[in-house]
PDB file of C-alpha atoms in Angstrom:
ATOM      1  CA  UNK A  18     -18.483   4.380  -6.315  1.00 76.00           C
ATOM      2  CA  UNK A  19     -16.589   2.205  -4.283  1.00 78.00           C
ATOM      3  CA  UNK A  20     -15.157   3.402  -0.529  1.00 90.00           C
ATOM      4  CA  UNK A  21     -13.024   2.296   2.421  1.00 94.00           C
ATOM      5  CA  UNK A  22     -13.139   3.649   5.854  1.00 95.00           C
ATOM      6  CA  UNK A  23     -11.247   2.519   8.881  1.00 97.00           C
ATOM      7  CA  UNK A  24     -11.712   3.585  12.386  1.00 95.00           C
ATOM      8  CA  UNK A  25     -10.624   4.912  14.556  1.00 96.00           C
ATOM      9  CA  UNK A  26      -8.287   7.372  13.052  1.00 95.00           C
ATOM     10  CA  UNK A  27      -6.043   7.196  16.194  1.00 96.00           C
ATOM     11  CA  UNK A  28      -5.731   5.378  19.465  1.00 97.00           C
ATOM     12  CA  UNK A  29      -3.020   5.131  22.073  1.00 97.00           C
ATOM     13  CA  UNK A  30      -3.305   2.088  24.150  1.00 97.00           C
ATOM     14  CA  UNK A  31      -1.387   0.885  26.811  1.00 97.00           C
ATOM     15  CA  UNK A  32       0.793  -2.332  26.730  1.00 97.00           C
ATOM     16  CA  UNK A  33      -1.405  -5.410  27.690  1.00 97.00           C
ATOM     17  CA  UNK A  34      -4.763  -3.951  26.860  1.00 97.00           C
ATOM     18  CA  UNK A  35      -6.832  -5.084  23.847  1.00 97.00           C
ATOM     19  CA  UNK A  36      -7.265  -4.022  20.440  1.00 97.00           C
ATOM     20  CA  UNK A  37     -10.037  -4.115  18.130  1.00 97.00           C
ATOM     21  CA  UNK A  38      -9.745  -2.079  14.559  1.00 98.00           C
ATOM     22  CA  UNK A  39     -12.325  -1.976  11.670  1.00 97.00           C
ATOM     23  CA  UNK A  40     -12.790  -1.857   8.473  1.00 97.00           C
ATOM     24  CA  UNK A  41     -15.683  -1.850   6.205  1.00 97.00           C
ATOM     25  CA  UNK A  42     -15.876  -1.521   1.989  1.00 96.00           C
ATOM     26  CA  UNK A  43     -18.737   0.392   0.644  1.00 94.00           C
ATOM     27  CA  UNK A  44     -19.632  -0.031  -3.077  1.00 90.00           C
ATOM     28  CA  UNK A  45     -18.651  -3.302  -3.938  1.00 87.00           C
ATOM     29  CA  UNK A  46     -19.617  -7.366  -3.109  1.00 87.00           C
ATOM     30  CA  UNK A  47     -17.150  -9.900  -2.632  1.00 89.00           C
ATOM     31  CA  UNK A  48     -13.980  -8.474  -2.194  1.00 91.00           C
ATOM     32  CA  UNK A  49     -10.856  -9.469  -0.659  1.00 91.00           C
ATOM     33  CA  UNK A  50      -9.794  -7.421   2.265  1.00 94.00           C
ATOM     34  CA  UNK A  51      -5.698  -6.817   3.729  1.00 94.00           C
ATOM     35  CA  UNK A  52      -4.942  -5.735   6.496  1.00 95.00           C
ATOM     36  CA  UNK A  53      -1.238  -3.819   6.564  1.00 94.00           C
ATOM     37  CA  UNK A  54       1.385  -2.242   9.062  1.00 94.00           C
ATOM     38  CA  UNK A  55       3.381   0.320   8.676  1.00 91.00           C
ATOM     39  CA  UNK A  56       5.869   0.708  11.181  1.00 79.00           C
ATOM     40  CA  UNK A  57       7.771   3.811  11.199  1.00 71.00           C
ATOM     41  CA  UNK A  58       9.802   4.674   8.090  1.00 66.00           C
ATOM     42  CA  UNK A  59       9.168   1.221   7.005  1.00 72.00           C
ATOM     43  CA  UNK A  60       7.430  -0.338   4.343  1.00 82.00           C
ATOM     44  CA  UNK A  61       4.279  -1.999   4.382  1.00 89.00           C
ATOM     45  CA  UNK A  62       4.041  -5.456   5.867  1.00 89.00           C
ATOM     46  CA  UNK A  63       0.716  -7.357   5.121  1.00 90.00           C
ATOM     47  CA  UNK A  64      -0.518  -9.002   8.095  1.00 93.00           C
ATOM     48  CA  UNK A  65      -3.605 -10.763   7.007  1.00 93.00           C
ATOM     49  CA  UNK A  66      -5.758 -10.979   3.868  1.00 91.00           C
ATOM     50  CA  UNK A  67      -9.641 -12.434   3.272  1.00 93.00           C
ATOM     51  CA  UNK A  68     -10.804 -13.995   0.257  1.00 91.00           C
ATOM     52  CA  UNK A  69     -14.353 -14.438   1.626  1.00 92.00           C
ATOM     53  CA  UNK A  70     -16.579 -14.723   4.938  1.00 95.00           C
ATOM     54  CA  UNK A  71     -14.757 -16.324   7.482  1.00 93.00           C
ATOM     55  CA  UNK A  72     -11.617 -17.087   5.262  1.00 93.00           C
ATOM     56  CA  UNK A  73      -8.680 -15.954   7.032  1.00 93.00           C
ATOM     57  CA  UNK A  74      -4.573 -15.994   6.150  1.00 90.00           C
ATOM     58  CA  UNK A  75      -2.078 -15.098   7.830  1.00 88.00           C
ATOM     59  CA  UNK A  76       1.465 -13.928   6.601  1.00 82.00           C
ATOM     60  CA  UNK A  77       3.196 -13.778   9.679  1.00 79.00           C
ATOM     61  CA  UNK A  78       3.048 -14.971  13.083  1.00 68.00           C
ATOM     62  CA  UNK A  79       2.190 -12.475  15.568  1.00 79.00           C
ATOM     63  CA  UNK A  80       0.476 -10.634  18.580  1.00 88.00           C
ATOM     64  CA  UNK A  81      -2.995  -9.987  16.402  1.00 94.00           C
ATOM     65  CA  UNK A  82      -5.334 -11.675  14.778  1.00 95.00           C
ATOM     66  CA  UNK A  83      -8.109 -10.850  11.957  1.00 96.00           C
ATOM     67  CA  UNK A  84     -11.840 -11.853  11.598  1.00 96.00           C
ATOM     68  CA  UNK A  85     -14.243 -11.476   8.753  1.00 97.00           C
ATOM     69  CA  UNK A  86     -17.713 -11.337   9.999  1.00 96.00           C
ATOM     70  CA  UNK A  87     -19.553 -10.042   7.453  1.00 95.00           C
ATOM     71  CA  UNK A  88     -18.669  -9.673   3.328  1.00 95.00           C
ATOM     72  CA  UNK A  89     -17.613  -6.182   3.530  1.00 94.00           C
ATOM     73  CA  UNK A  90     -16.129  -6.166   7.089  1.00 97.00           C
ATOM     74  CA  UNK A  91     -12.853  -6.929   8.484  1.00 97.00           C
ATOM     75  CA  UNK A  92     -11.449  -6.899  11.491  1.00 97.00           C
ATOM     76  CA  UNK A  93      -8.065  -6.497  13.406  1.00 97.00           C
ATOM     77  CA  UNK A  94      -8.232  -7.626  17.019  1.00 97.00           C
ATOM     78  CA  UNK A  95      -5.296  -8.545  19.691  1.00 96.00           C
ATOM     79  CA  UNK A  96      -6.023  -9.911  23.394  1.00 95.00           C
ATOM     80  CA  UNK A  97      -3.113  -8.066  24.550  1.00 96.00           C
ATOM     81  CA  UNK A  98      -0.772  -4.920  22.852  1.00 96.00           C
ATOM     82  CA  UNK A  99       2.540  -4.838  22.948  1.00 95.00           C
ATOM     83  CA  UNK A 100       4.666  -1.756  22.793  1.00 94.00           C
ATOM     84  CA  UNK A 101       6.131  -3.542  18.993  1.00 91.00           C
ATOM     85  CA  UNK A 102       2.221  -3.482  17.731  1.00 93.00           C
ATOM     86  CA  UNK A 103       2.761   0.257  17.473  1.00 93.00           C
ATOM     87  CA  UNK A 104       2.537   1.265  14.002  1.00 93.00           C
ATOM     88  CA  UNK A 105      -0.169   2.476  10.942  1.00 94.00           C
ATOM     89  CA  UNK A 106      -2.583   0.009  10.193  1.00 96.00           C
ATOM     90  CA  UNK A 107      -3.752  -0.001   6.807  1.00 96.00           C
ATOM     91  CA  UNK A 108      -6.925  -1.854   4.994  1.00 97.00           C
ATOM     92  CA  UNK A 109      -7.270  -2.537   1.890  1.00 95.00           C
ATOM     93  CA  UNK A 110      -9.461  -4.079  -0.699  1.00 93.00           C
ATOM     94  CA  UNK A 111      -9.344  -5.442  -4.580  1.00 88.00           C
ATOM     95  CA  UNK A 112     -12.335  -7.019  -6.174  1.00 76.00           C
ATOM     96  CA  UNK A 113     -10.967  -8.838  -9.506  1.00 71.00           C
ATOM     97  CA  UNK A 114      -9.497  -5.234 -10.903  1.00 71.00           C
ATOM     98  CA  UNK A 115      -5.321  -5.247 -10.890  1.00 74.00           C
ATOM     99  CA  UNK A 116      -4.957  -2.442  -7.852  1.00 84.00           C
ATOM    100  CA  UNK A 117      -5.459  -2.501  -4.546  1.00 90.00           C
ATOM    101  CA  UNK A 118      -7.536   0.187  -3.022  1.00 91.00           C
ATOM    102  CA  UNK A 119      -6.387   1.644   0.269  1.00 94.00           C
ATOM    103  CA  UNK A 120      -8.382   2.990   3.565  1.00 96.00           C
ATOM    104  CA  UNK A 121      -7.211   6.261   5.363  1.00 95.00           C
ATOM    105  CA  UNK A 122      -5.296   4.256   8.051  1.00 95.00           C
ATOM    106  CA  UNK A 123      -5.259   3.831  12.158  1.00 96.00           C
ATOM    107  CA  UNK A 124      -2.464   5.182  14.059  1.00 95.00           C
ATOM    108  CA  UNK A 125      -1.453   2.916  16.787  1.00 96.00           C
ATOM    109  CA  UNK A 126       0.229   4.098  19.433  1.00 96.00           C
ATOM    110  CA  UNK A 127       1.218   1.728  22.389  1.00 96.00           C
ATOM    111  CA  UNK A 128       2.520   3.107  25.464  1.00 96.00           C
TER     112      UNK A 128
ATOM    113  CA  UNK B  26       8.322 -15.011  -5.570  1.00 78.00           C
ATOM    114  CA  UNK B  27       8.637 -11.577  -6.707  1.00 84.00           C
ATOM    115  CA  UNK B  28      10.414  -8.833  -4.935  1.00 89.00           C
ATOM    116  CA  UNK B  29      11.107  -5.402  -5.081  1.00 93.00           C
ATOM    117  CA  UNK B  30      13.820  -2.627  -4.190  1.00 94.00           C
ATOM    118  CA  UNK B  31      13.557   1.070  -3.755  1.00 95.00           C
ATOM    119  CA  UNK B  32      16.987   2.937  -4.292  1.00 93.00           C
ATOM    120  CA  UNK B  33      17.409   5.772  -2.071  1.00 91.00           C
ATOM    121  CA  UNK B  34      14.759   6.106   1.217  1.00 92.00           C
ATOM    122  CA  UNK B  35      15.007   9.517   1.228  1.00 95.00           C
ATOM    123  CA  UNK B  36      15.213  12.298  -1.973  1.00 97.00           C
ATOM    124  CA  UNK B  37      15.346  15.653  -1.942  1.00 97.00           C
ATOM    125  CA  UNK B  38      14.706  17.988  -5.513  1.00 97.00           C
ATOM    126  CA  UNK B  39      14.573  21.331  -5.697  1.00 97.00           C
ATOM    127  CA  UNK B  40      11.117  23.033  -6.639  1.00 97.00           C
ATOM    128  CA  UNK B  41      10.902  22.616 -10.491  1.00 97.00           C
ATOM    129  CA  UNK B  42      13.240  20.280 -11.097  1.00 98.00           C
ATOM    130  CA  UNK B  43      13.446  16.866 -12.282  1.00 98.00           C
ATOM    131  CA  UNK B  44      12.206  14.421 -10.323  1.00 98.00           C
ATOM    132  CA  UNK B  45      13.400  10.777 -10.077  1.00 98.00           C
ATOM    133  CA  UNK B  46      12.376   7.650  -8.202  1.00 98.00           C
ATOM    134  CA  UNK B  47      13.935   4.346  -8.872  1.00 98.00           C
ATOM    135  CA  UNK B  48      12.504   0.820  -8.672  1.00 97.00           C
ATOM    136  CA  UNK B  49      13.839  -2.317  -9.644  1.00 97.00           C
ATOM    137  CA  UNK B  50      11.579  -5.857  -9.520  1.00 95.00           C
ATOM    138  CA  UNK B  51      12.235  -9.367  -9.382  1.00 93.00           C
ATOM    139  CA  UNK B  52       9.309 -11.548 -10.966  1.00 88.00           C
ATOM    140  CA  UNK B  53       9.195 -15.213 -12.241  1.00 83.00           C
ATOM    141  CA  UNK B  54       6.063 -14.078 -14.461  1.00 84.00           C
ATOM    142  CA  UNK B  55       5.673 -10.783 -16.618  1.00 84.00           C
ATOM    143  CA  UNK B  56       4.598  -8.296 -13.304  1.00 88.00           C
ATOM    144  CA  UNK B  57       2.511  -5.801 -12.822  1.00 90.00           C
ATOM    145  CA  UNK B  58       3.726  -2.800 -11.863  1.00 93.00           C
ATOM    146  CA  UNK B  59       2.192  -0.276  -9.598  1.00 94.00           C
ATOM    147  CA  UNK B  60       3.167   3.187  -8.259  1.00 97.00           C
ATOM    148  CA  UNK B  61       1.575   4.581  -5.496  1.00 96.00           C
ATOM    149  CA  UNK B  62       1.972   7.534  -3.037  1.00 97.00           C
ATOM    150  CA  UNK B  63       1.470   8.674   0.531  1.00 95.00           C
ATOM    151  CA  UNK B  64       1.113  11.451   2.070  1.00 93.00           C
ATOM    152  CA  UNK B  65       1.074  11.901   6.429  1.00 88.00           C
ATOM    153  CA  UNK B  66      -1.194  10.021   8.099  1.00 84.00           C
ATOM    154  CA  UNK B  67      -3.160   9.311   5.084  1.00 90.00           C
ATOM    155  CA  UNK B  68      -3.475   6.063   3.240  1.00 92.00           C
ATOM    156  CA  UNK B  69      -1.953   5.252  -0.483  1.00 94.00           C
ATOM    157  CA  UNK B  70      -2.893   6.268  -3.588  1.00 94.00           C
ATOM    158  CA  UNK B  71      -2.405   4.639  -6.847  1.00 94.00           C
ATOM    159  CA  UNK B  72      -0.431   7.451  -9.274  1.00 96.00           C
ATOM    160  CA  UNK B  73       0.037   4.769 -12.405  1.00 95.00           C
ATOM    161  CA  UNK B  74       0.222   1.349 -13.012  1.00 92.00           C
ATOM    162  CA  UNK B  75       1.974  -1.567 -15.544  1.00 92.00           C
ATOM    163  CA  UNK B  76      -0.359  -4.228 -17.073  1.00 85.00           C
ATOM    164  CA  UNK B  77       1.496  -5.244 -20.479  1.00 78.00           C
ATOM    165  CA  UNK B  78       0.301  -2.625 -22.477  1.00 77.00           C
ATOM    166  CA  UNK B  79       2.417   0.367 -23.233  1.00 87.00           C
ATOM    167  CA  UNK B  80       5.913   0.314 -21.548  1.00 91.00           C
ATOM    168  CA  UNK B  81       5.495   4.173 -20.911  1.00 95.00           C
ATOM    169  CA  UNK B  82       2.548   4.701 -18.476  1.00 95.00           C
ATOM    170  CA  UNK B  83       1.408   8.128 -17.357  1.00 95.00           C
ATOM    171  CA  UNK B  84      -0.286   8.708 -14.125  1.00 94.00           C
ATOM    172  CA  UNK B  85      -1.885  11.544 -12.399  1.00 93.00           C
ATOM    173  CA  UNK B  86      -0.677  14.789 -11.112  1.00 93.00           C
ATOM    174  CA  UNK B  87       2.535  14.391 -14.414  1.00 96.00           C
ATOM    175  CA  UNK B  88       3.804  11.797 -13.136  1.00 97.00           C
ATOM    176  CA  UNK B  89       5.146   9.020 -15.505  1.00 97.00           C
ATOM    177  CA  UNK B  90       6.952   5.542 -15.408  1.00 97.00           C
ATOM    178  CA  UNK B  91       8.681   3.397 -18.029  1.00 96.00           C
ATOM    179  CA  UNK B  92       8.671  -0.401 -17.616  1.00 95.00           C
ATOM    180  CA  UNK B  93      12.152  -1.520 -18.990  1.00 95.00           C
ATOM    181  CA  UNK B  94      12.127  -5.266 -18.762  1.00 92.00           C
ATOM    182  CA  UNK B  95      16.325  -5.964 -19.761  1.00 93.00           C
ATOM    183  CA  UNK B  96      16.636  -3.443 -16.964  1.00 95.00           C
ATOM    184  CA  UNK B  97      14.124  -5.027 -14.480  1.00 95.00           C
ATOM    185  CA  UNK B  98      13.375  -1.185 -13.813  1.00 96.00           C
ATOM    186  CA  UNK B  99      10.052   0.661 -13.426  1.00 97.00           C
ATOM    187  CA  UNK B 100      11.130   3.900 -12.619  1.00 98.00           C
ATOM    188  CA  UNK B 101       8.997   7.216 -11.796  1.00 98.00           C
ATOM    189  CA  UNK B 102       9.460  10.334 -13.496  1.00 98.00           C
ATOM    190  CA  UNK B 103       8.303  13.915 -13.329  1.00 98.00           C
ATOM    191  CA  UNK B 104       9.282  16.671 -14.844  1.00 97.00           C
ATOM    192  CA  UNK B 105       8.878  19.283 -12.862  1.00 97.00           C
ATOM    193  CA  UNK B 106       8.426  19.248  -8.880  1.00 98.00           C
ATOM    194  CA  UNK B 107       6.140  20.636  -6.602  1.00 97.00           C
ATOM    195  CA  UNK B 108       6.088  21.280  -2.962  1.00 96.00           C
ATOM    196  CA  UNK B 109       3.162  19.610  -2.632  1.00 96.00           C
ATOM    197  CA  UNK B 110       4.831  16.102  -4.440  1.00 97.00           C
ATOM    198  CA  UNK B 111       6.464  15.672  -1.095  1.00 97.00           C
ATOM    199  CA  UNK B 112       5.646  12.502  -0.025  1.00 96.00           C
ATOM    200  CA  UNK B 113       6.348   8.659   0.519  1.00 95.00           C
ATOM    201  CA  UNK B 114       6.341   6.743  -2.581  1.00 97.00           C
ATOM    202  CA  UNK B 115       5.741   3.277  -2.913  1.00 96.00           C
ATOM    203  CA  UNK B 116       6.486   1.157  -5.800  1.00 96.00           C
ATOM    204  CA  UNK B 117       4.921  -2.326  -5.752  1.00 93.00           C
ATOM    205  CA  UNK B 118       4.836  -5.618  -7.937  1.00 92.00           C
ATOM    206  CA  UNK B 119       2.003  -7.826  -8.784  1.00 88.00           C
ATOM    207  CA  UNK B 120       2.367 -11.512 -10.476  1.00 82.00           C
ATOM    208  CA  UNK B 121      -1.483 -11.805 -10.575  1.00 76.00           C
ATOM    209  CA  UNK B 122      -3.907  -9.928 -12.745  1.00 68.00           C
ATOM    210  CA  UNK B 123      -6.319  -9.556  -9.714  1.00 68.00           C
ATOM    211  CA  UNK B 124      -4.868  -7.636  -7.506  1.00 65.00           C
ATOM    212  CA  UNK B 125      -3.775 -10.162  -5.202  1.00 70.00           C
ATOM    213  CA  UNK B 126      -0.171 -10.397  -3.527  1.00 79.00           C
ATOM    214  CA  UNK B 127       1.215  -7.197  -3.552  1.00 86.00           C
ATOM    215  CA  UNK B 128       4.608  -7.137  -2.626  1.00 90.00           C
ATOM    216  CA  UNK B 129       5.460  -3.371  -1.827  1.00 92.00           C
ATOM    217  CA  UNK B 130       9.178  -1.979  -1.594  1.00 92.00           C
ATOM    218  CA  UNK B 131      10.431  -0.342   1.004  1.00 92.00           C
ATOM    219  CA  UNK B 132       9.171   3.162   0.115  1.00 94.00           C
ATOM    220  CA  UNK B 133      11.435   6.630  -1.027  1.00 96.00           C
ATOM    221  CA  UNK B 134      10.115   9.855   0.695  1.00 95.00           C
ATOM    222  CA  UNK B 135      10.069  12.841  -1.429  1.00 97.00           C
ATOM    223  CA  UNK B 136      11.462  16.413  -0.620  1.00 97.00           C
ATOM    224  CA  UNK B 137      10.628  19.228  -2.392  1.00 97.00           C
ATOM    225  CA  UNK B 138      13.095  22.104  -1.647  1.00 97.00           C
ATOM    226  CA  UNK B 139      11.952  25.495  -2.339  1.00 94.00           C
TER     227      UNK B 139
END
């Protein structure tokens, strides 16, 4: 069966240091991969998505930035965290099937 | 491009009693429909979902939605709440059969009043 885990589970960073956040797809080849925020008592806001190795969109312009490395890998990365990049980070994947499946989530906290 | 509104952020039922999320969509195509739910600091999880088949779908733990398309509605229904229903519920819309573009609403969290 097909899982999703994200780590870490939590991290408080301070403002201006960097941010790396992973996410990796067990089960399954070839999916595409979202990454999500959730800022508090908001809905979700999808920040990038991945249709293969490498293959990057954006949906809004922003402090972060997203890398696929590997097929069942992505990444969310920022050089430098601002106090607004606070927030739960969700990944999530679909391979072909109408749903999207969801990781556990990161809470960010920025101080 | 499709959209999607959430009446009410915040609902409170009483233990046992009915309970009642709205959602309303806005889609070019015939959408998919999708329900999902949240509890803390966890990630979602899909309760039903809408792909053209029967306009009454049923999901897990009793829960249940009707796709009304004169209404634009997709609303979720159970009969009978639980404490441990309270949570944040997401309804989302889908113009793709591949589970692409998501558009999610702005959630309605769930209290369960004993």
């Amino acid at each position: 069966s097909q899982t999703i885990h994200q780590w870490p589970a939590t991290l408080v960073q301070p403002v201006g240091s960097p941010l790396s956040l992973e996410c990796t797809v067990e089960g399954t080849s070839n999916p595409n991969l979202y990454w999500y925020r959730q800022a508090a008592g908001r809905g979700l806001q999808l920040l990038f998505y991945s249709v293969g190795i490498g293959q990057i969109s954006s949906e809004v312009p922003q402090n972060l930035s997203a890398s696929r490395p590997q097929d069942r890998q992505f990444i969310l990365s920022s050089k430098k965290l601002l106090l607004s990049d606070s927030g739960f980070y969700l990944c999530a994947w679909t391979s072909g099937r109408n749903e999207q499946f969801f990781g556990p989530g990161t809470r960010l906290t920025v101080l | 491009a499709q959209s999607v509104t959430q009446l009410g952020s915040h609902v409170s039922v009483s233990e046992g009693a009915l309970v009642l999320l709205r959602c309303n969509y806005s889609s070019s195509v015939p959408p998919y429909l999708f329900w999902y739910v949240q509890y803390p600091n966890q990630g979602l999880q899909l309760l039903l979902k809408y792909t053209s088949a029967a306009t009454l779908v049923k999901g897990i733990n009793d829960f249940e939605a009707e796709f009304k398309k004169s209404e634009t509605s997709f609303h979720l229904t159970k009969p009978s709440a639980h404490m441990s229903d309270a949570a944040e519920y997401f309804c989302a819309v889908s113009e793709d059969n591949y589970g692409q573009n998501f558009v999610f609403g702005p959630g309605t969290r769930l209290s369960v009043l004993p």
